[in-house]
């Protein structure tokens, strides 16, 4: 019996630990895949083309957006980010669930365009924790950290539009919560009735 495949959107402030939590969740669920975004941001040390992001020029990004290749796209702290549509369709066809790590404007677009998608806001217990994590990461200047914190305050206003909130005090527990959300969503009556009818 095949269950309903899901698109799971995870948003949350920079430094909340989305990447760690998503990676832990993918280890627990073999059928969960990550949607690799396109961005015009420069690669950080250790980031791999095609695994962390597709690093593209502004010109290429705008062409992709124009030609409808992106499921959603947005600007974030001076760079463009977007979700390529085709790989998601392919992963869903192959029977995978797909998780997207995207910011709040993109999440709103997915909510509107993909009925049945799940949205999760992942954050930390306080702004102080966030500031410390961004500093400890050592990838951004103080100015960029301030910009990202200011952005986080704006993002918090979008929390009521999300289906779930996960507070990342401990990444293992946060990943467990994310997996439980996916499991629970698959048990929704409407989805289960469809499954039972197919049998
Ligand atoms: P970072 O530069 O730290 O990798 O990502 C900055 C922000 O961009 C994060 O909040 C991340 O969730 C978001 N982001 C990454 N990929 C996408 C995407 O494809 N679309 C949108 N809208 N946001 C994205």
GROMACS .gro file of C-alpha atoms and ligand atoms in nm:
model
  223
    1UNK     CA    1   0.000   0.000   0.000
    2UNK     CA    2   0.165   0.325  -0.108
    3UNK     CA    3   0.118   0.632   0.108
    4UNK     CA    4   0.061   0.985  -0.014
    5UNK     CA    5   0.395   1.148  -0.099
    6UNK     CA    6   0.452   1.482   0.069
    7UNK     CA    7   0.632   1.810   0.018
    8UNK     CA    8   0.756   1.936   0.353
    9UNK     CA    9   0.862   2.300   0.377
   10UNK     CA   10   1.095   2.389   0.660
   11UNK     CA   11   1.158   2.757   0.730
   12UNK     CA   12   1.320   2.931   1.020
   13UNK     CA   13   1.580   3.189   1.104
   14UNK     CA   14   1.935   3.158   0.985
   15UNK     CA   15   2.130   2.974   1.256
   16UNK     CA   16   1.831   2.776   1.388
   17UNK     CA   17   1.993   2.451   1.274
   18UNK     CA   18   1.763   2.365   0.984
   19UNK     CA   19   2.036   2.185   0.786
   20UNK     CA   20   2.141   1.968   1.084
   21UNK     CA   21   1.783   1.880   1.174
   22UNK     CA   22   1.689   1.800   0.813
   23UNK     CA   23   1.998   1.579   0.771
   24UNK     CA   24   1.914   1.390   1.090
   25UNK     CA   25   1.555   1.346   0.973
   26UNK     CA   26   1.677   1.208   0.638
   27UNK     CA   27   1.888   0.950   0.821
   28UNK     CA   28   1.575   0.834   1.005
   29UNK     CA   29   1.352   0.826   0.698
   30UNK     CA   30   1.503   0.652   0.396
   31UNK     CA   31   1.230   0.788   0.168
   32UNK     CA   32   1.294   1.154   0.252
   33UNK     CA   33   1.494   1.359  -0.001
   34UNK     CA   34   1.629   1.714   0.005
   35UNK     CA   35   1.536   1.968  -0.261
   36UNK     CA   36   1.858   2.140  -0.370
   37UNK     CA   37   1.791   2.509  -0.430
   38UNK     CA   38   1.940   2.744  -0.683
   39UNK     CA   39   2.105   3.056  -0.543
   40UNK     CA   40   2.306   3.355  -0.657
   41UNK     CA   41   2.491   3.359  -0.321
   42UNK     CA   42   2.862   3.268  -0.333
   43UNK     CA   43   2.946   2.920  -0.202
   44UNK     CA   44   3.066   2.901   0.161
   45UNK     CA   45   3.369   2.696   0.247
   46UNK     CA   46   3.279   2.327   0.239
   47UNK     CA   47   2.964   2.373   0.031
   48UNK     CA   48   2.932   2.150  -0.276
   49UNK     CA   49   2.770   2.239  -0.608
   50UNK     CA   50   2.459   2.026  -0.664
   51UNK     CA   51   2.452   1.899  -0.305
   52UNK     CA   52   2.409   2.212  -0.093
   53UNK     CA   53   2.298   2.444  -0.372
   54UNK     CA   54   2.316   2.500  -0.745
   55UNK     CA   55   2.527   2.816  -0.751
   56UNK     CA   56   2.413   3.025  -1.048
   57UNK     CA   57   2.465   3.376  -1.187
   58UNK     CA   58   2.194   3.641  -1.141
   59UNK     CA   59   2.135   3.626  -1.516
   60UNK     CA   60   2.079   3.248  -1.511
   61UNK     CA   61   1.860   3.271  -1.201
   62UNK     CA   62   1.634   3.534  -1.358
   63UNK     CA   63   1.608   3.325  -1.675
   64UNK     CA   64   1.507   3.017  -1.470
   65UNK     CA   65   1.241   3.222  -1.290
   66UNK     CA   66   1.117   3.373  -1.616
   67UNK     CA   67   1.089   3.034  -1.786
   68UNK     CA   68   0.888   2.883  -1.500
   69UNK     CA   69   1.162   2.642  -1.390
   70UNK     CA   70   1.122   2.743  -1.025
   71UNK     CA   71   0.840   2.630  -0.797
   72UNK     CA   72   0.902   2.944  -0.587
   73UNK     CA   73   1.170   3.205  -0.551
   74UNK     CA   74   1.260   3.498  -0.329
   75UNK     CA   75   1.529   3.746  -0.239
   76UNK     CA   76   1.704   3.703   0.094
   77UNK     CA   77   1.966   3.943   0.233
   78UNK     CA   78   2.079   4.056  -0.112
   79UNK     CA   79   2.074   3.722  -0.295
   80UNK     CA   80   1.820   3.523  -0.494
   81UNK     CA   81   1.710   3.175  -0.387
   82UNK     CA   82   1.468   2.940  -0.564
   83UNK     CA   83   1.341   2.582  -0.577
   84UNK     CA   84   1.386   2.399  -0.909
   85UNK     CA   85   1.054   2.240  -0.999
   86UNK     CA   86   1.161   1.938  -1.207
   87UNK     CA   87   1.375   1.748  -0.952
   88UNK     CA   88   1.086   1.767  -0.702
   89UNK     CA   89   0.840   1.622  -0.953
   90UNK     CA   90   1.087   1.344  -1.031
   91UNK     CA   91   1.148   1.260  -0.663
   92UNK     CA   92   0.774   1.248  -0.592
   93UNK     CA   93   0.724   1.020  -0.893
   94UNK     CA   94   0.994   0.791  -0.757
   95UNK     CA   95   0.795   0.759  -0.435
   96UNK     CA   96   1.001   0.994  -0.220
   97UNK     CA   97   0.890   1.265   0.018
   98UNK     CA   98   1.071   1.592  -0.042
   99UNK     CA   99   1.188   1.844   0.215
  100UNK     CA  100   1.254   2.208   0.121
  101UNK     CA  101   1.466   2.441   0.336
  102UNK     CA  102   1.331   2.778   0.227
  103UNK     CA  103   1.258   3.118   0.378
  104UNK     CA  104   0.913   3.258   0.457
  105UNK     CA  105   0.824   3.426   0.124
  106UNK     CA  106   0.903   3.107  -0.065
  107UNK     CA  107   0.709   2.902   0.190
  108UNK     CA  108   0.400   3.119   0.131
  109UNK     CA  109   0.430   3.055  -0.244
  110UNK     CA  110   0.453   2.677  -0.192
  111UNK     CA  111   0.155   2.678   0.047
  112UNK     CA  112  -0.049   2.850  -0.223
  113UNK     CA  113   0.076   2.642  -0.516
  114UNK     CA  114   0.097   2.295  -0.359
  115UNK     CA  115  -0.220   2.197  -0.170
  116UNK     CA  116  -0.139   1.923   0.077
  117UNK     CA  117   0.215   2.044   0.141
  118UNK     CA  118   0.320   2.065   0.505
  119UNK     CA  119   0.491   2.372   0.649
  120UNK     CA  120   0.708   2.365   0.957
  121UNK     CA  121   0.872   2.664   1.127
  122UNK     CA  122   1.192   2.557   1.297
  123UNK     CA  123   1.348   2.789   1.550
  124UNK     CA  124   1.553   2.804   1.870
  125UNK     CA  125   1.439   2.896   2.223
  126UNK     CA  126   1.561   3.261   2.203
  127UNK     CA  127   1.724   3.533   1.992
  128UNK     CA  128   2.034   3.520   2.214
  129UNK     CA  129   2.082   3.155   2.119
  130UNK     CA  130   2.042   3.252   1.755
  131UNK     CA  131   2.304   3.529   1.776
  132UNK     CA  132   2.550   3.297   1.946
  133UNK     CA  133   2.498   3.023   1.689
  134UNK     CA  134   2.553   3.261   1.400
  135UNK     CA  135   2.874   3.388   1.561
  136UNK     CA  136   2.995   3.035   1.634
  137UNK     CA  137   2.934   2.936   1.271
  138UNK     CA  138   3.193   3.198   1.176
  139UNK     CA  139   3.072   3.228   0.817
  140UNK     CA  140   2.922   3.579   0.835
  141UNK     CA  141   3.050   3.924   0.929
  142UNK     CA  142   2.892   4.104   1.231
  143UNK     CA  143   2.706   4.325   0.983
  144UNK     CA  144   2.561   4.022   0.803
  145UNK     CA  145   2.471   3.863   1.139
  146UNK     CA  146   2.278   4.178   1.235
  147UNK     CA  147   2.100   4.172   0.899
  148UNK     CA  148   2.009   3.805   0.948
  149UNK     CA  149   1.879   3.873   1.302
  150UNK     CA  150   1.670   4.166   1.179
  151UNK     CA  151   1.538   3.937   0.909
  152UNK     CA  152   1.458   3.671   1.171
  153UNK     CA  153   1.241   3.920   1.361
  154UNK     CA  154   1.045   3.982   1.041
  155UNK     CA  155   1.017   3.608   0.975
  156UNK     CA  156   0.864   3.550   1.318
  157UNK     CA  157   0.558   3.747   1.201
  158UNK     CA  158   0.485   3.466   0.954
  159UNK     CA  159   0.475   3.191   1.220
  160UNK     CA  160   0.092   3.182   1.242
  161UNK     CA  161   0.075   3.072   0.876
  162UNK     CA  162   0.276   2.754   0.941
  163UNK     CA  163   0.118   2.417   1.023
  164UNK     CA  164   0.375   2.329   1.292
  165UNK     CA  165   0.652   2.480   1.504
  166UNK     CA  166   0.958   2.281   1.604
  167UNK     CA  167   1.185   2.434   1.869
  168UNK     CA  168   1.539   2.317   1.820
  169UNK     CA  169   1.683   2.290   2.169
  170UNK     CA  170   1.833   1.953   2.082
  171UNK     CA  171   1.871   1.861   1.711
  172UNK     CA  172   1.802   1.491   1.770
  173UNK     CA  173   1.470   1.565   1.940
  174UNK     CA  174   1.388   1.831   1.677
  175UNK     CA  175   1.453   1.575   1.399
  176UNK     CA  176   1.232   1.325   1.581
  177UNK     CA  177   0.955   1.585   1.596
  178UNK     CA  178   0.994   1.661   1.225
  179UNK     CA  179   0.968   1.289   1.141
  180UNK     CA  180   0.662   1.253   1.366
  181UNK     CA  181   0.493   1.541   1.187
  182UNK     CA  182   0.550   1.370   0.851
  183UNK     CA  183   0.417   1.040   0.988
  184UNK     CA  184   0.109   1.204   1.138
  185UNK     CA  185   0.035   1.391   0.814
  186UNK     CA  186   0.039   1.062   0.625
  187UNK     CA  187  -0.227   0.926   0.863
  188UNK     CA  188  -0.474   1.204   0.786
  189UNK     CA  189  -0.817   1.064   0.713
  190UNK     CA  190  -0.847   1.214   0.364
  191UNK     CA  191  -0.513   1.065   0.254
  192UNK     CA  192  -0.583   0.729   0.417
  193UNK     CA  193  -0.927   0.702   0.254
  194UNK     CA  194  -0.763   0.755  -0.087
  195UNK     CA  195  -0.512   0.481  -0.006
  196UNK     CA  196  -0.780   0.239   0.112
  197UNK     CA  197  -0.988   0.307  -0.201
  198UNK     CA  198  -0.685   0.230  -0.421
  199UNK     CA  199  -0.660  -0.111  -0.259
  200LIG     P1  200   2.178   3.049   0.347
  200LIG     O1  201   2.238   3.161   0.269
  200LIG     O2  202   2.206   3.062   0.495
  200LIG     O3  203   2.213   2.914   0.292
  200LIG     O4  204   2.020   3.059   0.330
  200LIG     C1  205   1.953   3.178   0.359
  200LIG     C2  206   1.804   3.156   0.360
  200LIG     O5  207   1.760   3.121   0.230
  200LIG     C3  208   1.760   3.044   0.453
  200LIG     O6  209   1.654   3.093   0.533
  200LIG     C4  210   1.711   2.936   0.361
  200LIG     O7  211   1.604   2.866   0.418
  200LIG     C5  212   1.665   3.018   0.244
  200LIG     N1  213   1.660   2.942   0.117
  200LIG     C6  214   1.744   2.844   0.076
  200LIG     N2  215   1.704   2.795  -0.041
  200LIG     C7  216   1.591   2.862  -0.074
  200LIG     C8  217   1.500   2.855  -0.185
  200LIG     O8  218   1.512   2.776  -0.278
  200LIG     N3  219   1.396   2.940  -0.183
  200LIG     C9  220   1.374   3.030  -0.083
  200LIG     N4  221   1.267   3.107  -0.090
  200LIG     N5  222   1.456   3.038   0.023
  200LIG    C10  223   1.564   2.956   0.028
   0.00000   0.00000   0.00000
